[in-house]
mmCIF file of C-alpha atoms in Angstrom:
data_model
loop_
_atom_site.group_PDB
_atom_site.id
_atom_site.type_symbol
_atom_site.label_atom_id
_atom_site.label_comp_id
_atom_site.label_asym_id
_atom_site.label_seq_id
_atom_site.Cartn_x
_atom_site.Cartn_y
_atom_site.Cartn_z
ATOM 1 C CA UNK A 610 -176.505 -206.272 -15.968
ATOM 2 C CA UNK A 611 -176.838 -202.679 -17.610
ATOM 3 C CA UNK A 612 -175.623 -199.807 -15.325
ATOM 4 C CA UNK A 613 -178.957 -198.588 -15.037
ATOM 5 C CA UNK A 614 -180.172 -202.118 -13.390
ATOM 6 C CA UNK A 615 -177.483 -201.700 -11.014
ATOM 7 C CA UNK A 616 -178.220 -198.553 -9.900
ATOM 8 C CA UNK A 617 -181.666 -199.621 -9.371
ATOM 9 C CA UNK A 618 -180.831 -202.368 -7.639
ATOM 10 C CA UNK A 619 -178.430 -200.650 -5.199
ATOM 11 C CA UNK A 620 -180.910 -198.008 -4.710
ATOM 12 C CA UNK A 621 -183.586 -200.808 -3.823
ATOM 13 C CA UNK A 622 -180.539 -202.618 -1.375
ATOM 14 C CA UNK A 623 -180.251 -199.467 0.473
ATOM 15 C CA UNK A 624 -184.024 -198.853 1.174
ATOM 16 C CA UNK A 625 -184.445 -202.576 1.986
ATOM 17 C CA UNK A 626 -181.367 -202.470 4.358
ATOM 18 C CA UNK A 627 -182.885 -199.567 5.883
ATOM 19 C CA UNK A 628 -185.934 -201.381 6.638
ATOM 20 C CA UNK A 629 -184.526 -204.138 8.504
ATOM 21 C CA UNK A 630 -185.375 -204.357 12.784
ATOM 22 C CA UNK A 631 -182.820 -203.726 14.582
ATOM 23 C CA UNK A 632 -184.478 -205.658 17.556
ATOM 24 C CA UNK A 633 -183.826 -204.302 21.529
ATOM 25 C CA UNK A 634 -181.222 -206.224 22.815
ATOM 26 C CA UNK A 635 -177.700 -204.785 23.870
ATOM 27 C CA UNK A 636 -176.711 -204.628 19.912
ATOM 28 C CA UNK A 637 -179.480 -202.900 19.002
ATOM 29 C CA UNK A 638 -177.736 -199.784 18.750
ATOM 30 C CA UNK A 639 -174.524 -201.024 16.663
ATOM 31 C CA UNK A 640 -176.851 -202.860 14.383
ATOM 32 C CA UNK A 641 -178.758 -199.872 13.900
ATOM 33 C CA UNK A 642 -175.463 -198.072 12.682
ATOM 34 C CA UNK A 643 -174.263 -201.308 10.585
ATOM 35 C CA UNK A 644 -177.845 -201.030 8.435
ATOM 36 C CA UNK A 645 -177.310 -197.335 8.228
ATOM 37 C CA UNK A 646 -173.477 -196.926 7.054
ATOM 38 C CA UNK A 647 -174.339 -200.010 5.167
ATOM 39 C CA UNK A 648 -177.313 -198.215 3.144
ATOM 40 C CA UNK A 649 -175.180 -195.519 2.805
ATOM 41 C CA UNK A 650 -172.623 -197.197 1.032
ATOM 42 C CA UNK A 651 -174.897 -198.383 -1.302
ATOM 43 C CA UNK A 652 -176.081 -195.300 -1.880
ATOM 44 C CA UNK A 653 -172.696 -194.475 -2.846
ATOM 45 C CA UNK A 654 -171.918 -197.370 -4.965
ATOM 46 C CA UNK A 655 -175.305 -196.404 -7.123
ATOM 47 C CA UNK A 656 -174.179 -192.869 -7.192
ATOM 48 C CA UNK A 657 -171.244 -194.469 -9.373
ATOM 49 C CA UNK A 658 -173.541 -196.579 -10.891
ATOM 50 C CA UNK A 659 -175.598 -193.490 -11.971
ATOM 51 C CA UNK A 660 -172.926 -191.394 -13.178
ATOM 52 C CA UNK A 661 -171.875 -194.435 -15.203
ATOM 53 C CA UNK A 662 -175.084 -195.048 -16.482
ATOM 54 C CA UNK A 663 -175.702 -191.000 -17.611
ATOM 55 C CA UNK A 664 -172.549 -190.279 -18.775
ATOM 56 C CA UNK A 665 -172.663 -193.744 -20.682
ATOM 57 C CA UNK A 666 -172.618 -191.176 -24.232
ATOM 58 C CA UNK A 667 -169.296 -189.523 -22.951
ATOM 59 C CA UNK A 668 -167.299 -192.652 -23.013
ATOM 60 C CA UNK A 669 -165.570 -191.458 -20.223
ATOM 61 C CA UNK A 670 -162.732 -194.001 -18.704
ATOM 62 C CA UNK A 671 -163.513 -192.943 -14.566
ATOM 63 C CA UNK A 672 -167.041 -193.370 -12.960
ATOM 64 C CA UNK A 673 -165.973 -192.252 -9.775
ATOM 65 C CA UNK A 674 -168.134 -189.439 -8.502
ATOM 66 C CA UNK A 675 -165.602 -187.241 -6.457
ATOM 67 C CA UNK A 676 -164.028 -186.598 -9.928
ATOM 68 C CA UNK A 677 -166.806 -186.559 -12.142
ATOM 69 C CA UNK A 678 -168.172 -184.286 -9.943
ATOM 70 C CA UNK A 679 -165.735 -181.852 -9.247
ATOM 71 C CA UNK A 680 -165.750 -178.192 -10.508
ATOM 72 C CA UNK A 681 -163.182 -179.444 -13.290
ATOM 73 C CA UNK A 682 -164.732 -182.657 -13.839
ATOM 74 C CA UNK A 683 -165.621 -183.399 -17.216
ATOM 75 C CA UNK A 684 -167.744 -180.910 -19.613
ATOM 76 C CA UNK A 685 -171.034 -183.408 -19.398
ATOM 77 C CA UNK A 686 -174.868 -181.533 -19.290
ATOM 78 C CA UNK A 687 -175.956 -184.169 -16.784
ATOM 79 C CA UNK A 688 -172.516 -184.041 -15.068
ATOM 80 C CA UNK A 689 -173.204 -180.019 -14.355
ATOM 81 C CA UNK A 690 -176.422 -180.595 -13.582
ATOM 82 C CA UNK A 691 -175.608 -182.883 -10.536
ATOM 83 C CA UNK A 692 -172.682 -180.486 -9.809
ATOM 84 C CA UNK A 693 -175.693 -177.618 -9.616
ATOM 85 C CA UNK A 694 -177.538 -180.147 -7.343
ATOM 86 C CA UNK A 695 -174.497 -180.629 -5.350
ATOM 87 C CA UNK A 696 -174.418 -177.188 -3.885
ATOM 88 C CA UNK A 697 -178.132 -176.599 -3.040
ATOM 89 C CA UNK A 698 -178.600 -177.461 0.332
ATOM 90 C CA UNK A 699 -182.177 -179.113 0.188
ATOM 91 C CA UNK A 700 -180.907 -181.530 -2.109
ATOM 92 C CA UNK A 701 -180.275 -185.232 -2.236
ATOM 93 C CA UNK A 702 -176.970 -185.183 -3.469
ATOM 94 C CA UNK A 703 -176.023 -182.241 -0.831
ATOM 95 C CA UNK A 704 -177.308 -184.372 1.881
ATOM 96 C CA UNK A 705 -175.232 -186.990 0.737
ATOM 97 C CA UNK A 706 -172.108 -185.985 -0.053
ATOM 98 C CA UNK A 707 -171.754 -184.633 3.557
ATOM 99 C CA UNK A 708 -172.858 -188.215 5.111
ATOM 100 C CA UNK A 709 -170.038 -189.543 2.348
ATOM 101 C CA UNK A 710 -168.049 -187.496 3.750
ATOM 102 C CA UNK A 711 -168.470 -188.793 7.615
ATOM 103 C CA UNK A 712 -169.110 -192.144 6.612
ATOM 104 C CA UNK A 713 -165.269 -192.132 5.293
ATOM 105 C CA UNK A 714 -163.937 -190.450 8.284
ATOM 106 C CA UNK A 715 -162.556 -192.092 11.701
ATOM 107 C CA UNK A 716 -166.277 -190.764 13.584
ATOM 108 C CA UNK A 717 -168.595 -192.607 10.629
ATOM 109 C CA UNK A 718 -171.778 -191.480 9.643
ATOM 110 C CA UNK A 719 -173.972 -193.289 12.476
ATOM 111 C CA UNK A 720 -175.146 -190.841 15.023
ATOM 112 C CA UNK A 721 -173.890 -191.974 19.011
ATOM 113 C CA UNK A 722 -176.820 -191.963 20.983
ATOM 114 C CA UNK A 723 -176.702 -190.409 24.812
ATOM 115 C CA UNK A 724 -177.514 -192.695 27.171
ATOM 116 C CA UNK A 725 -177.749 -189.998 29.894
ATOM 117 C CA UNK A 726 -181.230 -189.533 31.852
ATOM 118 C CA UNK A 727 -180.117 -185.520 31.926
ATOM 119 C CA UNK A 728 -180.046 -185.117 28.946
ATOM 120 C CA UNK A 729 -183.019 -183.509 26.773
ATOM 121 C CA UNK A 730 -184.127 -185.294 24.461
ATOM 122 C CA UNK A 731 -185.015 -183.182 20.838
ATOM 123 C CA UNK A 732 -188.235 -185.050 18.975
ATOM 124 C CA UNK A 733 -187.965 -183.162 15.888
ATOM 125 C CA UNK A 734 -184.903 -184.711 14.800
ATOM 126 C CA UNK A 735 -185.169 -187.323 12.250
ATOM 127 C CA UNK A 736 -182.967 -190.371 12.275
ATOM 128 C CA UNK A 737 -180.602 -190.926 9.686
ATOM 129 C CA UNK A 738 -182.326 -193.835 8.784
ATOM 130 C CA UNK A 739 -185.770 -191.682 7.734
ATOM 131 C CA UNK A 740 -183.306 -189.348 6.360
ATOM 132 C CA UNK A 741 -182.139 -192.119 3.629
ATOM 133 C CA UNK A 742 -185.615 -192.896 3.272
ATOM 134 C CA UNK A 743 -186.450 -189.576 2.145
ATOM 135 C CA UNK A 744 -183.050 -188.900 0.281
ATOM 136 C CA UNK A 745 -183.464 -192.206 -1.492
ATOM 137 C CA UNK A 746 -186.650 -191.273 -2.694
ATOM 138 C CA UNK A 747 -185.525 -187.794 -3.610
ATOM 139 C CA UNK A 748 -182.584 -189.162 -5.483
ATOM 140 C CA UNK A 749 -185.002 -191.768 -7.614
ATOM 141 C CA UNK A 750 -187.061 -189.325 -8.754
ATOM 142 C CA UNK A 751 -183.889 -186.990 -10.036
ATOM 143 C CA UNK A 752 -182.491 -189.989 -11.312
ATOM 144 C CA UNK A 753 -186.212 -190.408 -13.774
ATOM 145 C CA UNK A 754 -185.146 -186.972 -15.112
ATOM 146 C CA UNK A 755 -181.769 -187.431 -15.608
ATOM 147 C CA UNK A 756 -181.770 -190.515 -17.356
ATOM 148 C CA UNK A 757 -184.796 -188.842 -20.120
ATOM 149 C CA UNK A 758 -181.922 -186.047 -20.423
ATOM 150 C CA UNK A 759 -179.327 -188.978 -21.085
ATOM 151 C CA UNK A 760 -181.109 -190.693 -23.648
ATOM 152 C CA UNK A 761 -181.689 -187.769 -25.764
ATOM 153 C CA UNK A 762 -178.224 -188.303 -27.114
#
C-alpha cells in the first residue's frame, strides 16, 4: 500500500469509528471515549502517514511528526507549511496537536461527563466527536493541497 492509501484509509477509520452508536446502557459513556481516543489515534497514525507521504521527495529516515514538525525539523516547503498551520489556532493541525497532547497524558483526551442534576448544562459545546468530524474534514481538504505541492517535485 502507498503512503498516500494509508493515510486515506486511516483518515476514513477515524471518521467511520466516529460514527459508530455508542448505545445507552451503563457503558455508554466509556464506549463513547474508546471510539473517540480511538479516532484520534488514527488521526495520529495518518498524520505520520501524511508526513511520510509529502516528504516522500526528501528521503528523510524519521516520519514521526513531533520531529518533523518541530521548529528545527527538517528544511521541507510542505514541512513549514504544516509547521505555519501548527500555530494558527483555527486550524486542524492546532486542534490536534493539543488533543495529541491529552490523549498521551494520564487524563486522556475523552471529556468526563457530570452526572450532577446542579449542574448547568452549556449547549453550545460541541462534542469531541463532531469536533473530529469537522477536523477530519478540515485536515482532508489541506491534505488535497499539500499533496499537489508534493508532486511538483
Amino acid at each position: 500500500m502507498s503512503p498516500r492509501s494509508r493515510t486515506n484509509q486511516l483518515l476514513y477509520q477515524a471518521e467511520l469509528l466516529v460514527g459508530l452508536p455508542t448505545g445507552d446502557d451503563e457503558h455508554a459513556y466509556a464506549r463513547q471515549a474508546a471510539i473517540e481516543e480511538s479516532a484520534l489515534a488514527l488521526f495520529e497514525l495518518a498524520l505520520n502517514s501524511l508526513l511520510k507521504e509529502v516528504t516522500e521527495h526528501a528521503r528523510l529516515d524519521d516520519h514521526d511528526w513531533q520531529r518533523l514538525l518541530a521548529n528545527d525539523g527538517p528544511a521541507v516547503a510542505e514541512l513549514q507549511r504544516l509547521r505555519d498551520a501548527m500555530q494558527q489556532h483555527d486550524s486542524w493541525l492546532y486542534w490536534l496537536v493539543a488533543q495529541l497532547e491529552k490523549l498521551h497524558s494520564d487524563e486522556g483526551a475523552a471529556r468526563r461527563t457530570v452526572q450532577n442534576p446542579a449542574m448547568i448544562a452549556i449547549g453550545s459545546q460541541m462534542t469531541l466527536a463532531e469536533q473530529l468530524l469537522g477536523n477530519l474534514t478540515a485536515a482532508k481538504q489541506d491534505i488535497a493541497s499539500l499533496r499537489e505541492t508534493s508532486q511538483e517535485w
